[in-house]
PDB file of C-alpha atoms in Angstrom:
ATOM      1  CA  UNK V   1      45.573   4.200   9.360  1.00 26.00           C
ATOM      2  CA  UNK V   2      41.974   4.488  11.433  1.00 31.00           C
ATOM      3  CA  UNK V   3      39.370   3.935   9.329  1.00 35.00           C
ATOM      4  CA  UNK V   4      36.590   5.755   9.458  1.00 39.00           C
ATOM      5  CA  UNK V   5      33.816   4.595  11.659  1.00 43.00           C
ATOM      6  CA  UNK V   6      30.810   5.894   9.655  1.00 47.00           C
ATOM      7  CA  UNK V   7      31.957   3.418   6.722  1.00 45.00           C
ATOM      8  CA  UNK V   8      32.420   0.275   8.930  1.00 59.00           C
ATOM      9  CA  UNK V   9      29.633  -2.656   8.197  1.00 84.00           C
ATOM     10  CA  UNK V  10      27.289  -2.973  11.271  1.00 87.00           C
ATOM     11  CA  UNK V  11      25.670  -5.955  12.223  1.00 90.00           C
ATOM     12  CA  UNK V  12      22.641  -6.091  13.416  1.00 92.00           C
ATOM     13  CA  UNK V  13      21.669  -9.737  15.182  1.00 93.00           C
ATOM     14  CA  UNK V  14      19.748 -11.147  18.310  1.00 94.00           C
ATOM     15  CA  UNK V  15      21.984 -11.094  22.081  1.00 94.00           C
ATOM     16  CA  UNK V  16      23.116 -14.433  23.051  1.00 93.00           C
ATOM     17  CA  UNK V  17      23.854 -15.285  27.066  1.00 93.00           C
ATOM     18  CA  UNK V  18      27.917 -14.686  26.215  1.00 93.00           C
ATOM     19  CA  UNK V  19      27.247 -11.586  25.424  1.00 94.00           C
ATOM     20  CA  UNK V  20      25.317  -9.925  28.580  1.00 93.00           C
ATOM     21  CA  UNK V  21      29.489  -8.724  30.000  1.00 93.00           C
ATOM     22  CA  UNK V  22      30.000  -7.371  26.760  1.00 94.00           C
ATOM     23  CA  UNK V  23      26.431  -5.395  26.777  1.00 93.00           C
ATOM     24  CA  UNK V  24      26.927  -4.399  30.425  1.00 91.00           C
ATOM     25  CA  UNK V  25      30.396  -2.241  30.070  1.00 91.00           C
ATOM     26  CA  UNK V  26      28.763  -0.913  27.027  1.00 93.00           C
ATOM     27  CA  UNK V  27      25.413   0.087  29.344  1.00 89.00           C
ATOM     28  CA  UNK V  28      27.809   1.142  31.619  1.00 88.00           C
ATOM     29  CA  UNK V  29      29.474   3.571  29.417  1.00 90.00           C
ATOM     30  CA  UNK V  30      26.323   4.678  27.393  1.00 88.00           C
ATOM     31  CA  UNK V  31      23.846   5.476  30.697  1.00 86.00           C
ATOM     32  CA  UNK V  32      25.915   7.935  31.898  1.00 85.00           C
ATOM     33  CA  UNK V  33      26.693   9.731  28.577  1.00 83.00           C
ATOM     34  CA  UNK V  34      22.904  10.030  28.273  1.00 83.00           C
ATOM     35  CA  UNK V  35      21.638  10.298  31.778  1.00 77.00           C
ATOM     36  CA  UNK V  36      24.582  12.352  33.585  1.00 77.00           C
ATOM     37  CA  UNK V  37      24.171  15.341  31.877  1.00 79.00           C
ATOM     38  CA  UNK V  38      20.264  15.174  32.660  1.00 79.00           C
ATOM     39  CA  UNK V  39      19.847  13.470  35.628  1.00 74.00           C
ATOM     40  CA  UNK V  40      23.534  13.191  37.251  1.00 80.00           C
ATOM     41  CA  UNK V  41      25.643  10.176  37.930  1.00 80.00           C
ATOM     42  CA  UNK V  42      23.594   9.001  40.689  1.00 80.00           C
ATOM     43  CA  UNK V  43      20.681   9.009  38.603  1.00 78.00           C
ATOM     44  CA  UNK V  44      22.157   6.622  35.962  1.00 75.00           C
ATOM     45  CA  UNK V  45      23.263   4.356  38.733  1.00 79.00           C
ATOM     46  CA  UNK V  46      20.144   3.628  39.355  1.00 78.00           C
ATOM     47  CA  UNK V  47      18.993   3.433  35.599  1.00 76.00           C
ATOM     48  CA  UNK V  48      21.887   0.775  35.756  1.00 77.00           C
ATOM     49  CA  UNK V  49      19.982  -1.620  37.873  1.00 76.00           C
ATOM     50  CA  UNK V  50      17.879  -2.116  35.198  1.00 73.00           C
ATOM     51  CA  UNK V  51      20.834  -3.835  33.277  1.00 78.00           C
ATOM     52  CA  UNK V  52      21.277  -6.452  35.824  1.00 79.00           C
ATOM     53  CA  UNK V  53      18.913  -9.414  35.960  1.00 83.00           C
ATOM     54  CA  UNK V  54      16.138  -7.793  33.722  1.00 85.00           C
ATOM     55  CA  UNK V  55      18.599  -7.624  30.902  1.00 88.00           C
ATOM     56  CA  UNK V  56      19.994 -11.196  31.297  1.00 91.00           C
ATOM     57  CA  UNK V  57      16.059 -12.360  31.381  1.00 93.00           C
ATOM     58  CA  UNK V  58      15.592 -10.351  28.503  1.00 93.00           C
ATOM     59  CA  UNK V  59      18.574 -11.564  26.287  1.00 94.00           C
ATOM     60  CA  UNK V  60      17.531 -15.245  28.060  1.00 94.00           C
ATOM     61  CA  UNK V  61      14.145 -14.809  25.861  1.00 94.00           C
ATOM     62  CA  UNK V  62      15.548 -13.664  22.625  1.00 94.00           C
ATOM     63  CA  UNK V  63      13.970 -10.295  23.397  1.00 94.00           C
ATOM     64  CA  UNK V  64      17.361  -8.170  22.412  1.00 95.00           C
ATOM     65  CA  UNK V  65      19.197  -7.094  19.629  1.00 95.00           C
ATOM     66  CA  UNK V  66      22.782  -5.925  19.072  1.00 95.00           C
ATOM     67  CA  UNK V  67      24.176  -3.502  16.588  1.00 95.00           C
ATOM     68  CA  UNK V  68      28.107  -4.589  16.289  1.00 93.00           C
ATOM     69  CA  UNK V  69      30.544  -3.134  14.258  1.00 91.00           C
ATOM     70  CA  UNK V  70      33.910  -4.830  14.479  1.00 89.00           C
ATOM     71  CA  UNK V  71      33.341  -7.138  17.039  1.00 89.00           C
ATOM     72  CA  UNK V  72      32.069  -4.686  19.650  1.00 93.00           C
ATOM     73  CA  UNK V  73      28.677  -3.637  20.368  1.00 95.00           C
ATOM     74  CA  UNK V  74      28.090  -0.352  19.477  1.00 95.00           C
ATOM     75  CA  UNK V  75      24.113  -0.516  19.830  1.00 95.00           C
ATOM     76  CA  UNK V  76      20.973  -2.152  21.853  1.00 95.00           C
ATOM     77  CA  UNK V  77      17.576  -2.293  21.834  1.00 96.00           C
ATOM     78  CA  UNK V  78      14.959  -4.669  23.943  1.00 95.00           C
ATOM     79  CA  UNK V  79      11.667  -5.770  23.344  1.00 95.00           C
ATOM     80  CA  UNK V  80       9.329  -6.178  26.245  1.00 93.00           C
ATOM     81  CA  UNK V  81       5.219  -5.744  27.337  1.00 93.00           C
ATOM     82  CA  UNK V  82       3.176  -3.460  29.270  1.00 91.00           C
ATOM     83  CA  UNK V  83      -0.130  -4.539  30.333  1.00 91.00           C
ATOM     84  CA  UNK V  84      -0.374  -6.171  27.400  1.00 91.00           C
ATOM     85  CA  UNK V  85       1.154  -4.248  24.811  1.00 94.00           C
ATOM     86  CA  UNK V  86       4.581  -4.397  23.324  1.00 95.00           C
ATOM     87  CA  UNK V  87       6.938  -1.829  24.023  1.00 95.00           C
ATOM     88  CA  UNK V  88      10.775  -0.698  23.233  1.00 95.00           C
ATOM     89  CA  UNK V  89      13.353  -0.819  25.968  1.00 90.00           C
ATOM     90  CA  UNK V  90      17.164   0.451  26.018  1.00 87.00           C
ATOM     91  CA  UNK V  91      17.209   1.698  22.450  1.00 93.00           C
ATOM     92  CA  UNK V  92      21.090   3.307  22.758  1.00 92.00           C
ATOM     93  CA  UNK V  93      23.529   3.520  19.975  1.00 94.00           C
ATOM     94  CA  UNK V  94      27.208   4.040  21.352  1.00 93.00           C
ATOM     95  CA  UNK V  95      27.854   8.190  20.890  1.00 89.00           C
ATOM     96  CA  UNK V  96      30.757   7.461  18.430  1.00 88.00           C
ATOM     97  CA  UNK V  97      28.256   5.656  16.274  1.00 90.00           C
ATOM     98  CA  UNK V  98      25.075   8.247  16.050  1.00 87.00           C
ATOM     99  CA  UNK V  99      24.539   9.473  12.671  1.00 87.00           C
ATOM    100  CA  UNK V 100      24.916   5.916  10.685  1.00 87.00           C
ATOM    101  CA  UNK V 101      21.281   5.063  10.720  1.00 90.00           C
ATOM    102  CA  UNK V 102      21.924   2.642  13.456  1.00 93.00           C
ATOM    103  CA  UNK V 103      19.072   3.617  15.700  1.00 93.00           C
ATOM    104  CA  UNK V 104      16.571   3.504  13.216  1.00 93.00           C
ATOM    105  CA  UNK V 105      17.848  -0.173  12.109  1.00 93.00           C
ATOM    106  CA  UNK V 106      17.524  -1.303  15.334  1.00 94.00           C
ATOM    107  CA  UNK V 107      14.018  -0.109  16.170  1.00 93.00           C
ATOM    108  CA  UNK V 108      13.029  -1.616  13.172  1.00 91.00           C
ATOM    109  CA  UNK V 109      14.572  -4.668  13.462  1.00 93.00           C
ATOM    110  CA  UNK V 110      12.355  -4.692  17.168  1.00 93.00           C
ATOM    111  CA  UNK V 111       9.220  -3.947  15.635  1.00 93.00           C
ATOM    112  CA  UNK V 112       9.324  -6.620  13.185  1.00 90.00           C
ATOM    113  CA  UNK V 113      10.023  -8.998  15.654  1.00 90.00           C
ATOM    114  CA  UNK V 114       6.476  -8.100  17.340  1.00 91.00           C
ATOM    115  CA  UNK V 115       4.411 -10.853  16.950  1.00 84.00           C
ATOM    116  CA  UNK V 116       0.598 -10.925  17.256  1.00 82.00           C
ATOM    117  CA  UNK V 117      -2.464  -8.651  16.271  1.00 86.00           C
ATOM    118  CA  UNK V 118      -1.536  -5.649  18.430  1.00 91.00           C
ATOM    119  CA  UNK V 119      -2.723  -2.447  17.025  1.00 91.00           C
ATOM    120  CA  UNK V 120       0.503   0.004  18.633  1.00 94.00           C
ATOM    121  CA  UNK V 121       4.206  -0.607  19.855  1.00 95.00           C
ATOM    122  CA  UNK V 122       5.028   1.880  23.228  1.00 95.00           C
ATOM    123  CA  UNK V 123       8.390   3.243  24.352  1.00 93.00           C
ATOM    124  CA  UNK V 124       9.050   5.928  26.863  1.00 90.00           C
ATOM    125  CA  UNK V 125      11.616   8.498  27.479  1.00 90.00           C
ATOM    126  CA  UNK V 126      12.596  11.284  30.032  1.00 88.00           C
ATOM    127  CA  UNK V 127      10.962  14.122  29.317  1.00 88.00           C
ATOM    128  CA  UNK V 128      13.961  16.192  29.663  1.00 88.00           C
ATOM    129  CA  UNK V 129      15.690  13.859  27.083  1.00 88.00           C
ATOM    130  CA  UNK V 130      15.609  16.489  23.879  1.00 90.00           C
ATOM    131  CA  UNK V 131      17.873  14.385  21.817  1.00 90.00           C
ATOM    132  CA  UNK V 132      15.609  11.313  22.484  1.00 90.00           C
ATOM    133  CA  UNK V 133      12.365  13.444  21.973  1.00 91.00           C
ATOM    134  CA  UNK V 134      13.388  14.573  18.661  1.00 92.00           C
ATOM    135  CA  UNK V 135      14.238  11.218  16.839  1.00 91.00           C
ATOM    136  CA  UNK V 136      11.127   9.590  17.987  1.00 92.00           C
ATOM    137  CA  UNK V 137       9.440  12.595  16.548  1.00 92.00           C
ATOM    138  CA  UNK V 138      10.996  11.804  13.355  1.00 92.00           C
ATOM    139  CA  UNK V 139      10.158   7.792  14.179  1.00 92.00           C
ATOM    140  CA  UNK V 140       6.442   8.611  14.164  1.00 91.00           C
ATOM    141  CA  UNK V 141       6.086   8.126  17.817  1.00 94.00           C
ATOM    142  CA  UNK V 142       3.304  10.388  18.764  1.00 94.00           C
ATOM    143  CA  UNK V 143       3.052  11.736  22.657  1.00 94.00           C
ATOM    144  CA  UNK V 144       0.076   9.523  24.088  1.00 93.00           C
ATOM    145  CA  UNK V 145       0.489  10.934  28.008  1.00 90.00           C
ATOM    146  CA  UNK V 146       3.362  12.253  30.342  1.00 90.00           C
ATOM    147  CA  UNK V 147       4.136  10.740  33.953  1.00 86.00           C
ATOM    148  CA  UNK V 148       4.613  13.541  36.055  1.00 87.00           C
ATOM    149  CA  UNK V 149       7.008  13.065  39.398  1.00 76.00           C
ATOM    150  CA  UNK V 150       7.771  14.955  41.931  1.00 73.00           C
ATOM    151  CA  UNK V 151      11.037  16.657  40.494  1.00 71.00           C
ATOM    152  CA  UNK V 152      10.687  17.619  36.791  1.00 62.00           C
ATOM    153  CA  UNK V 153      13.594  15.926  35.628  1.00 69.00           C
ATOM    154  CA  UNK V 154      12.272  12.835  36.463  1.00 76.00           C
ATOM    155  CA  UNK V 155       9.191  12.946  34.492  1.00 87.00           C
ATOM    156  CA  UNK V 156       8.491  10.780  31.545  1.00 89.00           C
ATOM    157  CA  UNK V 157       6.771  10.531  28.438  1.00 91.00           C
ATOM    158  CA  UNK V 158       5.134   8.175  26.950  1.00 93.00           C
ATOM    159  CA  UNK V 159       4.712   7.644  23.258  1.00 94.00           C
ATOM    160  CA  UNK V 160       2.816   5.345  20.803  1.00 94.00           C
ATOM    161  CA  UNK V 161       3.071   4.616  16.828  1.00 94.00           C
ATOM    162  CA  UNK V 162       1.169   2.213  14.720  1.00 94.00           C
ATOM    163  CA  UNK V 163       2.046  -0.817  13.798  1.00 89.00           C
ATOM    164  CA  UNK V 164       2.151  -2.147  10.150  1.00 64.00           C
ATOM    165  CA  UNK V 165      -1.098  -3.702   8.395  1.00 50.00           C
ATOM    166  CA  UNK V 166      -1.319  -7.085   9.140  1.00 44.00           C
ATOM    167  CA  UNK V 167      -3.175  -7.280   5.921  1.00 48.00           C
ATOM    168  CA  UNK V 168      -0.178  -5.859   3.815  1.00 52.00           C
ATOM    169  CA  UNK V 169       1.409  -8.731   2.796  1.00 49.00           C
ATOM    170  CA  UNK V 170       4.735  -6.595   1.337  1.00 53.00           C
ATOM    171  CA  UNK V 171       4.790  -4.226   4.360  1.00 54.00           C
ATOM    172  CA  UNK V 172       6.876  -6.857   6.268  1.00 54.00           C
ATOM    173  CA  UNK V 173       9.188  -7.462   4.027  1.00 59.00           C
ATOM    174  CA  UNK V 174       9.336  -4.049   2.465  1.00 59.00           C
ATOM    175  CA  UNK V 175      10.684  -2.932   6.210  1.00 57.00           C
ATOM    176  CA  UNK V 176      13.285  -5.763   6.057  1.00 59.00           C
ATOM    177  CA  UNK V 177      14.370  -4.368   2.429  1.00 63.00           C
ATOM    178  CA  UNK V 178      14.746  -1.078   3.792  1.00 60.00           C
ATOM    179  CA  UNK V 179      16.765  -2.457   6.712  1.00 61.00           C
ATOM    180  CA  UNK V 180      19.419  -4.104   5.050  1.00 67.00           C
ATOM    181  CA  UNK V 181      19.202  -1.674   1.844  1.00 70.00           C
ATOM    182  CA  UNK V 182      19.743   1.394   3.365  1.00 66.00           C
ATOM    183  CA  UNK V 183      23.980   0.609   3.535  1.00 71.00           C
ATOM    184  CA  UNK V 184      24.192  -0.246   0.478  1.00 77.00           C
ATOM    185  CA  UNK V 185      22.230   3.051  -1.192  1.00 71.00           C
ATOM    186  CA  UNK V 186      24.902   5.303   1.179  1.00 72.00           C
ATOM    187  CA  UNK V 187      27.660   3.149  -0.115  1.00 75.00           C
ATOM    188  CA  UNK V 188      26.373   3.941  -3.365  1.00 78.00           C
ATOM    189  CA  UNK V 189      25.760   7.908  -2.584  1.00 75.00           C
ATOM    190  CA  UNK V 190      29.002   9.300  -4.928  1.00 77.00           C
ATOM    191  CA  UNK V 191      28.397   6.963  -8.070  1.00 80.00           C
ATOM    192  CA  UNK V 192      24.459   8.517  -7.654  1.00 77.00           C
ATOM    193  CA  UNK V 193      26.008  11.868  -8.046  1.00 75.00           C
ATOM    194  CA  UNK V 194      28.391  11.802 -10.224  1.00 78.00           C
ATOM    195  CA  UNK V 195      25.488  10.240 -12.693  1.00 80.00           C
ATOM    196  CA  UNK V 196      22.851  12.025 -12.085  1.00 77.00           C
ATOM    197  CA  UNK V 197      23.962  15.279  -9.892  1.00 72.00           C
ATOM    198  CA  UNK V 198      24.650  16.880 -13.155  1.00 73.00           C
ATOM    199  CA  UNK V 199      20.714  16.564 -15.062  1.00 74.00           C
ATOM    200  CA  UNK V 200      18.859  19.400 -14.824  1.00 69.00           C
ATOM    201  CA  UNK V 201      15.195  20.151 -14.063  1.00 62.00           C
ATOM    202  CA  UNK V 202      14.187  18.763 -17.957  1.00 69.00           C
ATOM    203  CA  UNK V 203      15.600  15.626 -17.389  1.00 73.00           C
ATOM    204  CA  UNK V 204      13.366  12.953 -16.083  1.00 73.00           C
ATOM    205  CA  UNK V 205      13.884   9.492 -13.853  1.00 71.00           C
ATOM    206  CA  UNK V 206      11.134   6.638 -14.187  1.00 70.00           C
ATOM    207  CA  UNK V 207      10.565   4.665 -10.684  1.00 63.00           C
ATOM    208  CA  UNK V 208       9.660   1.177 -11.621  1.00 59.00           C
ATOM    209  CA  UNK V 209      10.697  -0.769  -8.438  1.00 59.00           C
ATOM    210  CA  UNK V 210       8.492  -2.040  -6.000  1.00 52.00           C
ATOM    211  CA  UNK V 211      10.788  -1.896  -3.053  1.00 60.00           C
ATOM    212  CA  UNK V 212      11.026   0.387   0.390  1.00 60.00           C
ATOM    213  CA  UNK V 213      11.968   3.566  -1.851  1.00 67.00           C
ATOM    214  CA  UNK V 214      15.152   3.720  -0.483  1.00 70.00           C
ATOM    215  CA  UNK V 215      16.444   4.645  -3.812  1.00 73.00           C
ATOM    216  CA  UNK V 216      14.315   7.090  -4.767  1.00 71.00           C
ATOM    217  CA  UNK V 217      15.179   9.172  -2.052  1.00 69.00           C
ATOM    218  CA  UNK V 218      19.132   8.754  -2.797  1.00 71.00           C
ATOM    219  CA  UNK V 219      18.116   9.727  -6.008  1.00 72.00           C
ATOM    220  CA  UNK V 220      16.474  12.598  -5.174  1.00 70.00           C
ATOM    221  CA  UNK V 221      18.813  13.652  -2.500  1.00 68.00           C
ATOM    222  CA  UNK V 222      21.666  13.925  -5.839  1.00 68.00           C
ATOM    223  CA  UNK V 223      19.271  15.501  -8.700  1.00 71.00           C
ATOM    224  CA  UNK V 224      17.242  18.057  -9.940  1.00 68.00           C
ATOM    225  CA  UNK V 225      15.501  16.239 -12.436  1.00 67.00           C
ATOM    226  CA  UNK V 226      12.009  14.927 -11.911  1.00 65.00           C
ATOM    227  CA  UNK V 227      11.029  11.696 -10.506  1.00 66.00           C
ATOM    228  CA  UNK V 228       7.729  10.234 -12.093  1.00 63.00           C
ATOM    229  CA  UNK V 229       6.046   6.776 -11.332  1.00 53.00           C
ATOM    230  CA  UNK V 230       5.864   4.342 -14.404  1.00 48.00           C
ATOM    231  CA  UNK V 231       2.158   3.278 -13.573  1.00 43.00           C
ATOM    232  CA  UNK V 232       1.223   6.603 -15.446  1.00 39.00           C
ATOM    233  CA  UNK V 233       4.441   8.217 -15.990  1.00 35.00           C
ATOM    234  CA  UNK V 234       3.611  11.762 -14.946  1.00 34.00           C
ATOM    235  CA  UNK V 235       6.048  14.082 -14.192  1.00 37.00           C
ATOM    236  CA  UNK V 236       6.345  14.666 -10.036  1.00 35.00           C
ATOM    237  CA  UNK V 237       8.721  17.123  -8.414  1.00 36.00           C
ATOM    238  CA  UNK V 238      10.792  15.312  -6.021  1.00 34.00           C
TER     239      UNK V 238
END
């Protein structure tokens, strides 16, 4: 019996020095499902370089994180600067894998390893790159310019969100909540509606956590019923 991949735990931890063999076949493998088709082999070849020495200097500084499922790495993302600013390298989650949430866990696991007063994070993407256009879109990375080169498929965009209030003391950990809670609200996604698929629109559910929200959105992806906040328990439409 296979089991099925989308219900496998994934692991989400910083890249030791053991594992930079282990992260290249999987760079290997994952460049040129997302660069042949745009840019051709010989194009991710030389995306490849940037795997080599960088990467190892990268993992050397604790500036990399793994998604593993299994023992095998089935996602990567590195930290890095530009002029100054911090910015997200290599964010690839194995093809096999896309579709668990895995991305998202990643980048966020990146962000909150930013340290500093720095008002933005930065990551950049070929402009040809749909797939990676739309999930930054729905990332909140907002288009701040485009590198234009002298063949179209080469150019590149550029893109910028804001980083968290320094002064929110719960925004931190909130993210961390939501990073490790978001498994367990899928694992929880039938018992949700089998209990509450079957209220209707009379019904009501009172939100009195204080946590990322996760919930409330399983909730309200399983129910008709209302959702109202306990601070002055009106009645909201989810």
């Amino acid at each position: 019996m296979v089991a099925d991949a989308r219900s496998q735990t994934v692991l989400i931890r910083r890249a030791r020095r053991r594992d930079l063999p282990a992260i290249a076949t999987f760079g290997d493998v994952v460049v040129h499902d997302t660069y042949d088709p745009l840019i051709g082999s010989a194009g991710a070849e030389r995306t490849l370089e940037w795997w080599g020495a960088p990467l190892a200097d990268a993992v050397a500084s604790g500036l990399v994180h793994l998604a593993i499922t299994h023992g095998a790495i089935v996602g990567v993302v590195e930290r890095g600067a530009v002029d100054g600013e911090p910015v997200i390298w290599k964010l690839y989650v194995a093809a096999s894998s896309r579709g668990r949430g895995i991305g998202p866990r990643l980048l966020q696991v990146a962000i909150a390893d930013i340290g500093g007063n720095h008002e933005r994070v930065l990551l950049e993407h070929l402009a040809t790159n749909e797939a990676a256009a739309g999930f930054y879109e729905r990332e909140r990375f907002a288009v701040i310019r485009r590198d234009v080169s002298d063949d179209s498929e080469h150019d590149v965009v550029w893109r910028a969100r804001p980083l968290i209030d320094r002064e929110d003391h719960y925004a931190s950990s909130g993210e961390f909540h939501e990073i490790h809670m978001g498994g367990a609200w899928r694992d929880l996604a039938d018992v949700i509606a089998d209990t509450f698929g079957r209220w209707s629109q009379d019904r009501l559910i009172v939100d009195v956590g204080a946590g990322s929200g996760a919930g409330v959105v399983a909730l309200a992806d399983h129910t008709e019923c209302h959702i109202g906040r306990s601070s002055r328990a009106s009645r909201c439409a989810r």
